[in-house]
PDB file of C-alpha atoms and ligand atoms in Angstrom:
ATOM      1  CA  MET A   1       1.157  -3.034 -10.738  1.00 98.00           C
ATOM      2  CA  LYS A   2       0.062  -4.492  -7.426  1.00 98.00           C
ATOM      3  CA  ILE A   3      -2.977  -3.065  -5.670  1.00 98.00           C
ATOM      4  CA  PHE A   4      -2.981  -2.874  -1.884  1.00 98.00           C
ATOM      5  CA  LEU A   5      -5.878  -1.567   0.202  1.00 98.00           C
ATOM      6  CA  ASP A   6      -4.915   1.140   2.710  1.00 98.00           C
ATOM      7  CA  THR A   7      -7.264   0.300   5.571  1.00 98.00           C
ATOM      8  CA  ALA A   8      -7.848  -1.766   8.688  1.00 98.00           C
ATOM      9  CA  ASN A   9     -11.572  -2.036   7.940  1.00 98.00           C
ATOM     10  CA  LEU A  10     -12.409  -5.740   7.698  1.00 98.00           C
ATOM     11  CA  GLU A  11     -15.637  -5.199   5.760  1.00 98.00           C
ATOM     12  CA  SER A  12     -13.844  -3.260   3.005  1.00 98.00           C
ATOM     13  CA  ILE A  13     -11.015  -5.772   2.938  1.00 98.00           C
ATOM     14  CA  ARG A  14     -13.464  -8.678   2.482  1.00 98.00           C
ATOM     15  CA  LYS A  15     -15.488  -6.764  -0.122  1.00 98.00           C
ATOM     16  CA  PHE A  16     -12.574  -6.029  -2.458  1.00 98.00           C
ATOM     17  CA  ASN A  17     -10.776  -9.288  -1.760  1.00 98.00           C
ATOM     18  CA  ASP A  18     -13.889 -11.172  -2.906  1.00 98.00           C
ATOM     19  CA  MET A  19     -13.572  -9.355  -6.262  1.00 98.00           C
ATOM     20  CA  GLY A  20      -9.981 -10.601  -6.591  1.00 98.00           C
ATOM     21  CA  LEU A  21      -8.570  -7.076  -6.537  1.00 98.00           C
ATOM     22  CA  LEU A  22      -6.217  -7.154  -3.565  1.00 98.00           C
ATOM     23  CA  ASP A  23      -2.542  -8.068  -3.637  1.00 98.00           C
ATOM     24  CA  GLY A  24      -1.996  -6.859  -0.089  1.00 98.00           C
ATOM     25  CA  ILE A  25      -2.927  -4.457   2.703  1.00 98.00           C
ATOM     26  CA  THR A  26      -1.271  -1.488   4.367  1.00 98.00           C
ATOM     27  CA  THR A  27      -2.292  -0.205   7.770  1.00 98.00           C
ATOM     28  CA  ASN A  28      -0.954   2.479  10.063  1.00 98.00           C
ATOM     29  CA  PRO A  29      -1.692   3.507  13.675  1.00 98.00           C
ATOM     30  CA  SER A  30      -4.243   6.136  12.552  1.00 98.00           C
ATOM     31  CA  LEU A  31      -6.142   3.607  10.416  1.00 98.00           C
ATOM     32  CA  MET A  32      -6.136   1.102  13.296  1.00 97.00           C
ATOM     33  CA  SER A  33      -7.414   3.739  15.703  1.00 97.00           C
ATOM     34  CA  LYS A  34     -10.239   4.654  13.291  1.00 97.00           C
ATOM     35  CA  GLU A  35     -11.612   1.106  13.543  1.00 97.00           C
ATOM     36  CA  GLY A  36     -11.644   0.974  17.355  1.00 91.00           C
ATOM     37  CA  GLY A  37     -11.972  -2.499  18.923  1.00 90.00           C
ATOM     38  CA  ASN A  38      -9.004  -4.684  19.733  1.00 95.00           C
ATOM     39  CA  PRO A  39      -6.203  -3.999  17.205  1.00 96.00           C
ATOM     40  CA  LYS A  40      -4.691  -7.435  17.864  1.00 96.00           C
ATOM     41  CA  ASP A  41      -7.884  -9.184  16.694  1.00 96.00           C
ATOM     42  CA  ILE A  42      -8.084  -6.949  13.632  1.00 97.00           C
ATOM     43  CA  MET A  43      -4.447  -7.502  12.666  1.00 97.00           C
ATOM     44  CA  GLU A  44      -4.790 -11.256  13.062  1.00 96.00           C
ATOM     45  CA  GLU A  45      -7.974 -11.334  10.988  1.00 97.00           C
ATOM     46  CA  ILE A  46      -6.441  -9.266   8.164  1.00 98.00           C
ATOM     47  CA  THR A  47      -3.504 -11.645   7.856  1.00 97.00           C
ATOM     48  CA  LYS A  48      -5.967 -14.537   7.601  1.00 97.00           C
ATOM     49  CA  ILE A  49      -8.162 -12.948   4.916  1.00 98.00           C
ATOM     50  CA  ILE A  50      -5.325 -11.701   2.734  1.00 98.00           C
ATOM     51  CA  LYS A  51      -2.743 -14.024   1.167  1.00 97.00           C
ATOM     52  CA  GLY A  52      -0.404 -11.215   0.057  1.00 98.00           C
ATOM     53  CA  ASP A  53       1.725  -8.877   2.120  1.00 98.00           C
ATOM     54  CA  VAL A  54       0.111  -7.095   5.083  1.00 98.00           C
ATOM     55  CA  SER A  55       2.004  -4.083   6.437  1.00 98.00           C
ATOM     56  CA  LEU A  56       1.614  -3.618  10.207  1.00 98.00           C
ATOM     57  CA  GLU A  57       3.330  -0.621  11.762  1.00 98.00           C
ATOM     58  CA  VAL A  58       5.466  -0.330  14.898  1.00 98.00           C
ATOM     59  CA  VAL A  59       4.697   2.499  17.338  1.00 98.00           C
ATOM     60  CA  SER A  60       8.012   2.522  19.163  1.00 98.00           C
ATOM     61  CA  THR A  61      10.399   5.261  18.025  1.00 98.00           C
ATOM     62  CA  GLU A  62      13.634   3.682  19.209  1.00 98.00           C
ATOM     63  CA  TYR A  63      15.577   0.784  17.745  1.00 98.00           C
ATOM     64  CA  SER A  64      15.176  -1.943  20.368  1.00 98.00           C
ATOM     65  CA  GLY A  65      11.451  -1.219  20.777  1.00 98.00           C
ATOM     66  CA  MET A  66      10.977  -1.419  17.009  1.00 98.00           C
ATOM     67  CA  ILE A  67      12.743  -4.786  16.881  1.00 98.00           C
ATOM     68  CA  GLU A  68      10.649  -6.143  19.732  1.00 98.00           C
ATOM     69  CA  GLU A  69       7.376  -4.879  18.237  1.00 98.00           C
ATOM     70  CA  GLY A  70       8.395  -5.970  14.736  1.00 98.00           C
ATOM     71  CA  LYS A  71       8.951  -9.529  15.906  1.00 98.00           C
ATOM     72  CA  ARG A  72       5.631  -9.508  17.765  1.00 98.00           C
ATOM     73  CA  LEU A  73       3.806  -8.161  14.699  1.00 98.00           C
ATOM     74  CA  ARG A  74       5.371 -10.828  12.535  1.00 98.00           C
ATOM     75  CA  GLN A  75       3.746 -13.479  14.736  1.00 97.00           C
ATOM     76  CA  TYR A  76       0.334 -12.471  13.372  1.00 96.00           C
ATOM     77  CA  GLY A  77       1.218 -14.160  10.096  1.00 95.00           C
ATOM     78  CA  LYS A  78       3.968 -15.167   7.664  1.00 95.00           C
ATOM     79  CA  ASN A  79       2.683 -12.485   5.281  1.00 97.00           C
ATOM     80  CA  VAL A  80       3.334  -9.646   7.745  1.00 98.00           C
ATOM     81  CA  VAL A  81       5.639  -6.877   6.567  1.00 98.00           C
ATOM     82  CA  VAL A  82       6.869  -4.702   9.427  1.00 98.00           C
ATOM     83  CA  LYS A  83       6.368  -1.002   8.800  1.00 98.00           C
ATOM     84  CA  VAL A  84       8.940   1.315  10.339  1.00 98.00           C
ATOM     85  CA  PRO A  85       9.250   5.095  10.055  1.00 98.00           C
ATOM     86  CA  MET A  86      11.930   6.793   7.928  1.00 98.00           C
ATOM     87  CA  THR A  87      14.208   7.695  10.858  1.00 98.00           C
ATOM     88  CA  PRO A  88      17.768   6.653  11.787  1.00 98.00           C
ATOM     89  CA  ASP A  89      16.350   4.119  14.280  1.00 98.00           C
ATOM     90  CA  GLY A  90      13.820   2.987  11.670  1.00 98.00           C
ATOM     91  CA  LEU A  91      16.588   2.250   9.155  1.00 98.00           C
ATOM     92  CA  LYS A  92      18.661   0.439  11.771  1.00 98.00           C
ATOM     93  CA  ALA A  93      15.608  -1.683  12.593  1.00 98.00           C
ATOM     94  CA  CYS A  94      15.027  -2.216   8.851  1.00 98.00           C
ATOM     95  CA  LYS A  95      18.540  -3.570   8.395  1.00 98.00           C
ATOM     96  CA  HIS A  96      18.252  -5.855  11.419  1.00 98.00           C
ATOM     97  CA  LEU A  97      14.766  -7.226  10.717  1.00 98.00           C
ATOM     98  CA  THR A  98      15.664  -7.779   7.053  1.00 98.00           C
ATOM     99  CA  SER A  99      18.791  -9.711   8.065  1.00 98.00           C
ATOM    100  CA  GLU A 100      16.532 -12.005  10.112  1.00 98.00           C
ATOM    101  CA  GLY A 101      14.293 -12.642   7.109  1.00 98.00           C
ATOM    102  CA  ILE A 102      11.500 -10.271   8.213  1.00 98.00           C
ATOM    103  CA  PRO A 103      10.467  -7.978   5.349  1.00 98.00           C
ATOM    104  CA  VAL A 104      10.198  -4.257   6.051  1.00 98.00           C
ATOM    105  CA  ASN A 105       8.205  -1.360   4.620  1.00 98.00           C
ATOM    106  CA  VAL A 106       9.813   2.020   5.325  1.00 98.00           C
ATOM    107  CA  THR A 107       7.049   4.599   5.643  1.00 98.00           C
ATOM    108  CA  LEU A 108       6.715   8.394   5.719  1.00 98.00           C
ATOM    109  CA  ILE A 109       9.046   8.992   2.771  1.00 98.00           C
ATOM    110  CA  PHE A 110       8.897  12.484   1.306  1.00 98.00           C
ATOM    111  CA  SER A 111      12.136  12.865  -0.703  1.00 98.00           C
ATOM    112  CA  PRO A 112      14.172  10.889  -3.258  1.00 98.00           C
ATOM    113  CA  ASN A 113      17.110  10.835  -0.824  1.00 98.00           C
ATOM    114  CA  GLN A 114      14.986   9.200   1.860  1.00 98.00           C
ATOM    115  CA  ALA A 115      13.812   6.628  -0.701  1.00 98.00           C
ATOM    116  CA  LEU A 116      17.372   5.879  -1.761  1.00 97.00           C
ATOM    117  CA  LEU A 117      18.522   5.370   1.840  1.00 98.00           C
ATOM    118  CA  ALA A 118      15.524   3.228   2.798  1.00 98.00           C
ATOM    119  CA  ALA A 119      16.180   0.996  -0.218  1.00 97.00           C
ATOM    120  CA  LYS A 120      19.865   0.817   0.692  1.00 96.00           C
ATOM    121  CA  SER A 121      19.017  -0.372   4.216  1.00 97.00           C
ATOM    122  CA  GLY A 122      17.278  -3.408   2.734  1.00 97.00           C
ATOM    123  CA  ALA A 123      13.575  -2.447   2.721  1.00 98.00           C
ATOM    124  CA  LYS A 124      11.226  -4.656   0.688  1.00 98.00           C
ATOM    125  CA  TYR A 125       8.941  -1.652   0.167  1.00 98.00           C
ATOM    126  CA  ILE A 126       9.501   2.077   0.398  1.00 98.00           C
ATOM    127  CA  SER A 127       6.364   4.198   0.890  1.00 98.00           C
ATOM    128  CA  PRO A 128       6.463   7.724  -0.565  1.00 98.00           C
ATOM    129  CA  PHE A 129       3.385   9.751   0.504  1.00 98.00           C
ATOM    130  CA  ILE A 130       2.155  11.708  -2.496  1.00 98.00           C
ATOM    131  CA  GLY A 131      -1.166  13.157  -1.270  1.00 98.00           C
ATOM    132  CA  ARG A 132       0.443  14.769   1.754  1.00 98.00           C
ATOM    133  CA  LEU A 133       2.964  16.465  -0.561  1.00 98.00           C
ATOM    134  CA  ASP A 134       0.144  17.681  -2.833  1.00 98.00           C
ATOM    135  CA  ASP A 135      -1.535  19.035   0.320  1.00 98.00           C
ATOM    136  CA  ILE A 136       1.395  21.397   0.949  1.00 98.00           C
ATOM    137  CA  GLY A 137       1.603  22.577  -2.666  1.00 98.00           C
ATOM    138  CA  LYS A 138       4.298  20.159  -3.924  1.00 98.00           C
ATOM    139  CA  ASP A 139       3.735  17.764  -6.832  1.00 97.00           C
ATOM    140  CA  GLY A 140       3.711  14.392  -5.060  1.00 98.00           C
ATOM    141  CA  MET A 141       3.836  12.432  -8.322  1.00 98.00           C
ATOM    142  CA  ASN A 142       7.190  14.042  -9.171  1.00 98.00           C
ATOM    143  CA  LEU A 143       8.623  12.213  -6.185  1.00 98.00           C
ATOM    144  CA  ILE A 144       7.509   8.903  -7.705  1.00 98.00           C
ATOM    145  CA  ARG A 145       9.059   9.885 -11.075  1.00 98.00           C
ATOM    146  CA  ASP A 146      12.369  10.749  -9.377  1.00 98.00           C
ATOM    147  CA  ILE A 147      12.519   7.560  -7.321  1.00 98.00           C
ATOM    148  CA  LYS A 148      11.647   5.383 -10.342  1.00 98.00           C
ATOM    149  CA  LYS A 149      14.361   7.090 -12.414  1.00 97.00           C
ATOM    150  CA  ILE A 150      16.968   6.615  -9.685  1.00 96.00           C
ATOM    151  CA  PHE A 151      16.114   2.937  -9.172  1.00 96.00           C
ATOM    152  CA  ASP A 152      16.004   2.286 -12.936  1.00 96.00           C
ATOM    153  CA  ASN A 153      19.460   3.872 -13.395  1.00 95.00           C
ATOM    154  CA  TYR A 154      20.929   0.974 -11.425  1.00 93.00           C
ATOM    155  CA  LYS A 155      18.620  -1.870 -12.349  1.00 90.00           C
ATOM    156  CA  ASP A 156      21.214  -3.917 -14.265  1.00 85.00           C
ATOM    157  CA  GLU A 157      24.035  -3.259 -11.810  1.00 85.00           C
ATOM    158  CA  ASP A 158      25.244  -5.537  -9.008  1.00 80.00           C
ATOM    159  CA  ASP A 159      24.308  -2.883  -6.451  1.00 79.00           C
ATOM    160  CA  ASP A 160      20.794  -2.288  -7.805  1.00 87.00           C
ATOM    161  CA  PHE A 161      17.946  -1.199  -5.537  1.00 91.00           C
ATOM    162  CA  LYS A 162      15.716  -4.142  -4.686  1.00 93.00           C
ATOM    163  CA  ALA A 163      12.985  -2.151  -2.928  1.00 97.00           C
ATOM    164  CA  GLN A 164       9.537  -1.877  -4.494  1.00 98.00           C
ATOM    165  CA  ILE A 165       8.020   1.581  -4.801  1.00 98.00           C
ATOM    166  CA  LEU A 166       4.737   1.522  -2.885  1.00 98.00           C
ATOM    167  CA  VAL A 167       2.850   4.707  -3.724  1.00 98.00           C
ATOM    168  CA  ALA A 168       1.028   5.825  -0.571  1.00 98.00           C
ATOM    169  CA  SER A 169      -1.266   8.654   0.497  1.00 98.00           C
ATOM    170  CA  ILE A 170      -3.285   8.324  -2.705  1.00 98.00           C
ATOM    171  CA  ARG A 171      -6.294  10.619  -2.873  1.00 98.00           C
ATOM    172  CA  HIS A 172      -8.036   9.966  -6.221  1.00 98.00           C
ATOM    173  CA  PRO A 173      -8.096   7.676  -9.305  1.00 98.00           C
ATOM    174  CA  ILE A 174      -5.848   9.970 -11.401  1.00 98.00           C
ATOM    175  CA  HIS A 175      -3.068   9.331  -8.893  1.00 98.00           C
ATOM    176  CA  VAL A 176      -3.421   5.613  -9.676  1.00 98.00           C
ATOM    177  CA  ILE A 177      -3.230   6.083 -13.454  1.00 98.00           C
ATOM    178  CA  ASP A 178      -0.182   8.345 -13.127  1.00 98.00           C
ATOM    179  CA  ALA A 179       1.573   5.899 -10.784  1.00 98.00           C
ATOM    180  CA  ALA A 180       0.930   3.064 -13.277  1.00 98.00           C
ATOM    181  CA  LYS A 181       2.234   5.160 -16.202  1.00 98.00           C
ATOM    182  CA  ILE A 182       5.429   5.843 -14.281  1.00 98.00           C
ATOM    183  CA  GLY A 183       5.768   2.124 -13.533  1.00 98.00           C
ATOM    184  CA  ALA A 184       5.490   2.134  -9.743  1.00 98.00           C
ATOM    185  CA  HIS A 185       5.393  -1.401  -8.345  1.00 98.00           C
ATOM    186  CA  VAL A 186       2.481  -0.941  -5.930  1.00 98.00           C
ATOM    187  CA  VAL A 187      -0.298   1.524  -5.121  1.00 98.00           C
ATOM    188  CA  THR A 188      -2.091   1.436  -1.784  1.00 98.00           C
ATOM    189  CA  LEU A 189      -5.615   2.757  -2.043  1.00 98.00           C
ATOM    190  CA  PRO A 190      -8.208   3.971   0.427  1.00 98.00           C
ATOM    191  CA  PRO A 191     -11.437   1.971  -0.153  1.00 98.00           C
ATOM    192  CA  ALA A 192     -13.199   5.119  -1.452  1.00 98.00           C
ATOM    193  CA  VAL A 193     -10.643   5.499  -4.266  1.00 98.00           C
ATOM    194  CA  LEU A 194     -10.991   1.848  -5.294  1.00 98.00           C
ATOM    195  CA  ASP A 195     -14.774   2.312  -5.320  1.00 98.00           C
ATOM    196  CA  LYS A 196     -14.432   5.306  -7.659  1.00 98.00           C
ATOM    197  CA  MET A 197     -12.140   3.347  -9.989  1.00 98.00           C
ATOM    198  CA  LEU A 198     -14.882   0.734 -10.442  1.00 97.00           C
ATOM    199  CA  GLN A 199     -17.516   3.162 -11.561  1.00 97.00           C
ATOM    200  CA  HIS A 200     -18.451   4.822 -14.853  1.00 97.00           C
ATOM    201  CA  PRO A 201     -21.818   6.475 -15.630  1.00 98.00           C
ATOM    202  CA  LEU A 202     -21.864   4.911 -19.122  1.00 98.00           C
ATOM    203  CA  THR A 203     -21.627   1.452 -17.524  1.00 98.00           C
ATOM    204  CA  ASP A 204     -24.743   2.197 -15.442  1.00 98.00           C
ATOM    205  CA  ILE A 205     -26.683   3.657 -18.397  1.00 98.00           C
ATOM    206  CA  GLY A 206     -25.581   0.797 -20.678  1.00 98.00           C
ATOM    207  CA  LEU A 207     -26.713  -1.826 -18.177  1.00 98.00           C
ATOM    208  CA  GLU A 208     -30.053  -0.106 -17.632  1.00 98.00           C
ATOM    209  CA  ASN A 209     -30.687  -0.082 -21.406  1.00 98.00           C
ATOM    210  CA  PHE A 210     -29.675  -3.734 -21.858  1.00 98.00           C
ATOM    211  CA  LEU A 211     -32.067  -4.804 -19.101  1.00 98.00           C
ATOM    212  CA  SER A 212     -35.036  -2.762 -20.324  1.00 98.00           C
ATOM    213  CA  ASP A 213     -34.542  -4.051 -23.915  1.00 98.00           C
ATOM    214  CA  TRP A 214     -34.382  -7.635 -22.674  1.00 97.00           C
ATOM    215  CA  LYS A 215     -37.610  -7.151 -20.688  1.00 96.00           C
ATOM    216  CA  LYS A 216     -39.426  -6.400 -23.965  1.00 97.00           C
ATOM    217  CA  LEU A 217     -38.761 -10.002 -25.068  1.00 96.00           C
ATOM    218  CA  LYS A 218     -40.679 -11.361 -22.065  1.00 93.00           C
ATOM    219  CA  ALA A 219     -38.305 -14.340 -22.084  1.00 92.00           C
ATOM    220  CA  GLY A 220     -35.997 -16.069 -19.620  1.00 92.00           C
ATOM    221  CA  ILE A 221     -32.410 -17.185 -20.060  1.00 92.00           C
TER     222      ILE A 221
HETATM  223  C1  E4P B 301       0.620   4.279   3.761  1.00 83.88           C
HETATM  224  O1  E4P B 301       0.909   3.124   3.953  1.00 83.88           O
HETATM  225  C2  E4P B 301      -0.248   5.088   4.632  1.00 83.88           C
HETATM  226  O2  E4P B 301      -1.047   4.206   5.396  1.00 83.88           O
HETATM  227  C3  E4P B 301      -1.213   5.983   3.916  1.00 83.88           C
HETATM  228  O3  E4P B 301      -1.167   5.818   2.520  1.00 83.88           O
HETATM  229  C4  E4P B 301      -1.240   7.374   4.410  1.00 83.88           C
HETATM  230  O4  E4P B 301      -2.171   8.115   3.671  1.00 83.88           O
HETATM  231  P1  E4P B 301      -2.858   9.468   4.170  1.00 83.88           P
HETATM  232  O5  E4P B 301      -1.968  10.608   3.814  1.00 83.88           O
HETATM  233  O6  E4P B 301      -4.158   9.511   3.424  1.00 83.88           O
HETATM  234  O7  E4P B 301      -3.060   9.331   5.664  1.00 83.88           O
END
């Protein structure tokens, strides 16, 4: 399973990239706005730091605007994936950009039908938002199960779905384990979730004990 970081924060991106953990980045207009500063500089810098796919989102809601913005976003780097919303214009833009060799991530997916249609329109990634479904009392992970089942049903056919399931709106480490058990292709994680995945109290206690035992030897390495 690929791990993407869901942020536009350069410090977090550098921190986890230096540990070799990042296969890509996803951003959205809210995450960009949280960082402040000039979004163009931030987007350019992210595409330089990260070798894998970097999703940058359009803000236009109509087809021609999405195409224009998508092409501009793509100029930030060859690893840019254009993120479009799950709307009729978004799917039309997805088909067009894909036909020109520009990969697309269709975002704001909340149902298996939306996932199926986004995949059909040629998306490289489809982004189902699980945390936001949990927030309204639906089981977000069930959406991932349904999409995986649908895609797997056709995986050996000529008309199979090529899109990768990018699990988005992740809130905690259990979401990550469940997504991996289901076999989702990608998870995109807020930095705080990736931080939590790194930690275990027994690791800290174990390290403390190792170091205090070693000190008793009064020796160097
Ligand atoms: C996906 O690409 C989105 O950026 C993101 O996962 C949305 O998550 P949220 O529901 O925490 O805003």
